[in-house]
């Protein structure tokens, strides 16, 4: 699976949009970009995933560049409950290769 | 609201004792994953199953760890004998097994081996 690079930490004001970047320059054509987050002391939580088109769900939006070498997770109106470690993971979407390889992630702190 | 459940939530044991952690995947999910999280190593996969058969256990120390799925509603992770370096949070996750679907994580078992 392709390696990802994320900033170690970020701050965002409550109510503003939080934009979390991720670089995955070695991504392959069949690899998806996944985002998970881990709120303190809880299990990781799925947020969103995409292949090449931008995706949006009730939690967030995922913007993937045209060359697919980087992406941005957007939390449109951050709340204090969004304080967590956010993981960007790239993995192929085939049977037998479903494991998630977690990096160190980005520690997002929402400031009141 | 379907959830992955794990028991026990906390376990403190002495070195050399056997530890068994249990996981109930979401009903209907056919893939089950065991991850371990430590401060030093972060989150790492230990093993995963599809339709109760092990697909990948390369992340698991074979001499002391074993993972099984006695039936579709129960996954177990055993450590025998336990060592202080096994102290970690152990997460179970399940998925519907489509190849690209998301994984749902349980709350974890916090293991402390003294």
Short mmCIF file of C-alpha atoms in Angstrom, two decimals:
data_model
loop_
_atom_site.label_atom_id
_atom_site.label_comp_id
_atom_site.label_asym_id
_atom_site.label_seq_id
_atom_site.Cartn_x
_atom_site.Cartn_y
_atom_site.Cartn_z
CA UNK A 1 0.00 0.00 0.00
CA UNK A 2 1.15 3.56 -0.77
CA UNK A 3 2.68 5.55 2.05
CA UNK A 4 1.00 8.75 3.22
CA UNK A 5 2.38 11.94 4.73
CA UNK A 6 0.35 14.14 7.06
CA UNK A 7 1.18 17.12 9.28
CA UNK A 8 1.74 16.10 12.86
CA UNK A 9 -0.76 18.55 14.32
CA UNK A 10 -3.19 21.31 13.41
CA UNK A 11 -5.48 23.72 15.21
CA UNK A 12 -8.81 25.02 13.98
CA UNK A 13 -11.28 27.47 15.50
CA UNK A 14 -14.65 26.10 16.45
CA UNK A 15 -17.23 26.73 13.75
CA UNK A 16 -14.65 27.11 11.00
CA UNK A 17 -13.82 24.60 8.31
CA UNK A 18 -10.98 22.24 9.16
CA UNK A 19 -8.86 21.27 6.16
CA UNK A 20 -6.57 18.32 6.71
CA UNK A 21 -4.04 17.59 3.95
CA UNK A 22 -2.52 14.27 3.00
CA UNK A 23 0.19 13.45 0.47
CA UNK A 24 0.23 10.07 -1.23
CA UNK A 25 2.48 10.60 -4.22
CA UNK A 26 3.08 6.88 -4.84
CA UNK A 27 -0.59 5.92 -4.97
CA UNK A 28 -1.50 3.27 -7.53
CA UNK A 29 -4.47 3.27 -9.86
CA UNK A 30 -6.51 0.76 -7.85
CA UNK A 31 -5.85 2.30 -4.45
CA UNK A 32 -8.49 4.20 -2.53
CA UNK A 33 -7.92 7.03 -0.06
CA UNK A 34 -9.55 6.43 3.32
CA UNK A 35 -9.90 8.71 6.30
CA UNK A 36 -10.43 7.52 9.84
CA UNK A 37 -10.27 9.40 13.09
CA UNK A 38 -9.63 8.37 16.67
CA UNK A 39 -11.10 10.36 19.48
CA UNK A 40 -9.20 9.93 22.72
CA UNK A 41 -9.50 6.44 24.21
CA UNK A 42 -11.98 5.27 21.57
CA UNK A 43 -11.64 2.94 18.62
CA UNK A 44 -10.94 4.47 15.21
CA UNK A 45 -13.99 5.73 13.36
CA UNK A 46 -14.48 5.64 9.61
CA UNK A 47 -15.08 9.05 8.03
CA UNK A 48 -14.99 8.79 4.25
CA UNK A 49 -13.18 7.23 1.31
CA UNK A 50 -12.75 7.88 -2.40
CA UNK A 51 -10.93 6.76 -5.52
CA UNK A 52 -10.61 9.81 -7.77
CA UNK A 53 -13.79 11.82 -7.55
CA UNK A 54 -14.58 14.17 -4.72
CA UNK A 55 -16.83 12.64 -2.11
CA UNK A 56 -19.14 14.09 0.51
CA UNK A 57 -21.12 12.53 3.32
CA UNK A 58 -22.77 13.72 6.50
CA UNK A 59 -19.43 13.95 8.29
CA UNK A 60 -17.00 15.42 5.81
CA UNK A 61 -15.88 16.08 2.25
CA UNK A 62 -12.90 14.50 0.54
CA UNK A 63 -11.12 16.38 -2.22
CA UNK A 64 -8.66 14.35 -4.31
CA UNK A 65 -6.37 16.13 -6.75
CA UNK A 66 -6.59 15.22 -10.39
CA UNK A 67 -3.24 13.41 -10.32
CA UNK A 68 -4.38 11.66 -7.12
CA UNK A 69 -1.10 12.42 -5.40
CA UNK A 70 -2.72 14.33 -2.58
CA UNK A 71 -6.07 14.83 -0.90
CA UNK A 72 -7.77 17.05 1.64
CA UNK A 73 -10.34 16.11 4.23
CA UNK A 74 -12.72 18.94 5.02
CA UNK A 75 -14.82 19.16 8.15
CA UNK A 76 -17.14 22.01 7.18
CA UNK A 77 -18.08 23.35 10.61
CA UNK A 78 -15.70 22.00 13.21
CA UNK A 79 -16.96 21.41 16.74
CA UNK A 80 -15.08 20.59 19.92
CA UNK A 81 -16.09 16.95 19.44
CA UNK A 82 -14.02 16.85 16.26
CA UNK A 83 -10.82 17.04 18.31
CA UNK A 84 -9.08 13.77 17.43
CA UNK A 85 -6.23 12.15 15.55
CA UNK A 86 -7.07 11.90 11.86
CA UNK A 87 -5.54 9.15 9.75
CA UNK A 88 -5.20 9.21 5.98
CA UNK A 89 -4.76 5.67 4.64
CA UNK A 90 -4.27 4.43 1.12
CA UNK A 91 -5.13 0.84 0.30
CA UNK A 92 -6.09 -1.32 -2.60
CA UNK A 93 -9.69 -2.41 -2.84
CA UNK A 94 -9.28 -6.10 -3.43
CA UNK A 95 -10.07 -9.19 -1.44
CA UNK A 96 -7.27 -10.38 0.73
CA UNK A 97 -5.79 -6.91 1.06
CA UNK A 98 -8.28 -5.24 3.32
CA UNK A 99 -6.02 -4.42 6.22
CA UNK A 100 -5.55 -0.79 7.21
CA UNK A 101 -1.99 0.46 7.69
CA UNK A 102 -2.14 3.38 10.09
CA UNK A 103 0.54 6.04 10.15
CA UNK A 104 0.96 8.64 12.86
CA UNK A 105 -1.91 10.83 11.64
CA UNK A 106 -2.69 14.48 12.28
CA UNK A 107 -3.71 15.55 15.76
CA UNK A 108 -6.48 18.10 15.18
CA UNK A 109 -7.38 20.38 18.05
CA UNK A 110 -10.53 22.48 17.82
CA UNK A 111 -10.11 25.74 19.71
CA UNK A 112 -13.20 27.22 21.41
CA UNK B 1 -27.38 0.87 16.16
CA UNK B 2 -25.08 -2.02 15.23
CA UNK B 3 -21.73 -1.99 17.01
CA UNK B 4 -18.71 -4.16 17.52
CA UNK B 5 -18.48 -5.23 21.13
CA UNK B 6 -15.36 -6.28 23.00
CA UNK B 7 -14.86 -7.87 26.38
CA UNK B 8 -13.31 -7.26 28.78
CA UNK B 9 -12.80 -3.52 28.44
CA UNK B 10 -9.92 -3.57 30.90
CA UNK B 11 -7.67 -6.39 32.00
CA UNK B 12 -4.79 -6.36 34.45
CA UNK B 13 -2.82 -9.56 34.77
CA UNK B 14 0.53 -10.84 35.90
CA UNK B 15 3.28 -11.90 33.59
CA UNK B 16 2.93 -15.53 32.56
CA UNK B 17 -0.85 -15.66 32.82
CA UNK B 18 -3.16 -16.46 29.92
CA UNK B 19 -5.27 -13.64 28.56
CA UNK B 20 -8.35 -14.07 26.38
CA UNK B 21 -10.01 -11.15 24.64
CA UNK B 22 -13.35 -11.51 22.91
CA UNK B 23 -15.02 -9.66 20.11
CA UNK B 24 -18.52 -9.80 18.70
CA UNK B 25 -18.55 -8.43 15.15
CA UNK B 26 -21.51 -6.64 13.66
CA UNK B 27 -24.13 -9.17 12.61
CA UNK B 28 -23.72 -10.03 8.96
CA UNK B 29 -20.13 -8.86 8.69
CA UNK B 30 -17.80 -11.55 7.37
CA UNK B 31 -14.39 -9.94 7.93
CA UNK B 32 -12.89 -9.47 11.38
CA UNK B 33 -9.66 -7.69 12.23
CA UNK B 34 -7.50 -7.53 15.35
CA UNK B 35 -5.33 -4.43 15.83
CA UNK B 36 -3.03 -3.45 18.64
CA UNK B 37 -2.19 0.09 19.69
CA UNK B 38 0.80 1.18 21.73
CA UNK B 39 2.44 4.55 22.19
CA UNK B 40 5.61 3.34 20.52
CA UNK B 41 4.19 1.39 17.56
CA UNK B 42 0.86 3.08 17.02
CA UNK B 43 -1.95 1.04 15.49
CA UNK B 44 -0.84 -2.19 13.85
CA UNK B 45 -2.71 -5.14 12.41
CA UNK B 46 -2.25 -8.46 14.17
CA UNK B 47 -4.58 -10.71 12.18
CA UNK B 48 -7.68 -10.80 10.09
CA UNK B 49 -10.33 -13.31 9.10
CA UNK B 50 -12.77 -13.68 6.27
CA UNK B 51 -15.68 -16.06 6.71
CA UNK B 52 -13.98 -17.29 9.91
CA UNK B 53 -10.82 -18.37 8.04
CA UNK B 54 -7.55 -16.59 8.83
CA UNK B 55 -6.28 -14.56 5.87
CA UNK B 56 -3.34 -12.73 7.37
CA UNK B 57 -1.77 -13.21 10.77
CA UNK B 58 1.70 -12.02 9.84
CA UNK B 59 1.58 -9.25 12.43
CA UNK B 60 1.04 -11.63 15.30
CA UNK B 61 3.81 -13.19 17.41
CA UNK B 62 3.06 -16.83 16.72
CA UNK B 63 4.73 -18.29 19.75
CA UNK B 64 2.37 -16.70 22.24
CA UNK B 65 -0.59 -15.23 20.36
CA UNK B 66 -3.46 -17.08 18.76
CA UNK B 67 -6.60 -15.82 17.09
CA UNK B 68 -9.70 -17.84 16.28
CA UNK B 69 -13.31 -17.50 15.26
CA UNK B 70 -15.26 -20.33 16.89
CA UNK B 71 -18.37 -19.08 15.11
CA UNK B 72 -19.50 -16.13 13.05
CA UNK B 73 -20.50 -14.12 16.12
CA UNK B 74 -17.32 -14.52 18.15
CA UNK B 75 -13.66 -13.82 17.59
CA UNK B 76 -11.03 -14.48 20.25
CA UNK B 77 -7.46 -13.35 20.73
CA UNK B 78 -5.39 -15.26 23.25
CA UNK B 79 -1.99 -14.52 24.70
CA UNK B 80 -0.21 -17.34 26.54
CA UNK B 81 2.01 -16.64 28.35
CA UNK B 82 1.54 -12.88 28.61
CA UNK B 83 4.50 -10.53 28.96
CA UNK B 84 4.76 -6.87 30.05
CA UNK B 85 5.50 -5.84 26.45
CA UNK B 86 2.01 -7.08 25.51
CA UNK B 87 0.51 -4.17 27.43
CA UNK B 88 -1.53 -2.25 24.87
CA UNK B 89 -5.05 -1.52 23.70
CA UNK B 90 -6.40 -4.28 21.48
CA UNK B 91 -9.07 -3.33 18.98
CA UNK B 92 -11.37 -5.58 17.03
CA UNK B 93 -12.98 -4.35 13.83
CA UNK B 94 -15.43 -5.88 11.39
CA UNK B 95 -16.42 -5.21 7.82
CA UNK B 96 -18.90 -6.46 5.25
CA UNK B 97 -16.12 -7.86 3.11
CA UNK B 98 -16.72 -6.14 -0.21
CA UNK B 99 -13.02 -5.32 -0.57
CA UNK B 100 -13.35 -1.56 -0.30
CA UNK B 101 -15.80 -1.12 2.53
CA UNK B 102 -15.16 0.61 5.79
CA UNK B 103 -14.18 -1.13 9.00
CA UNK B 104 -16.11 -0.64 12.21
CA UNK B 105 -14.01 -0.68 15.34
CA UNK B 106 -14.94 -1.79 18.80
CA UNK B 107 -14.10 0.16 21.96
CA UNK B 108 -10.97 -1.88 22.63
CA UNK B 109 -9.56 -3.95 25.47
CA UNK B 110 -6.92 -2.18 27.53
CA UNK B 111 -4.45 -4.83 28.68
CA UNK B 112 -1.87 -4.25 31.39
CA UNK B 113 0.61 -7.01 32.14
CA UNK B 114 2.63 -6.50 35.30
#
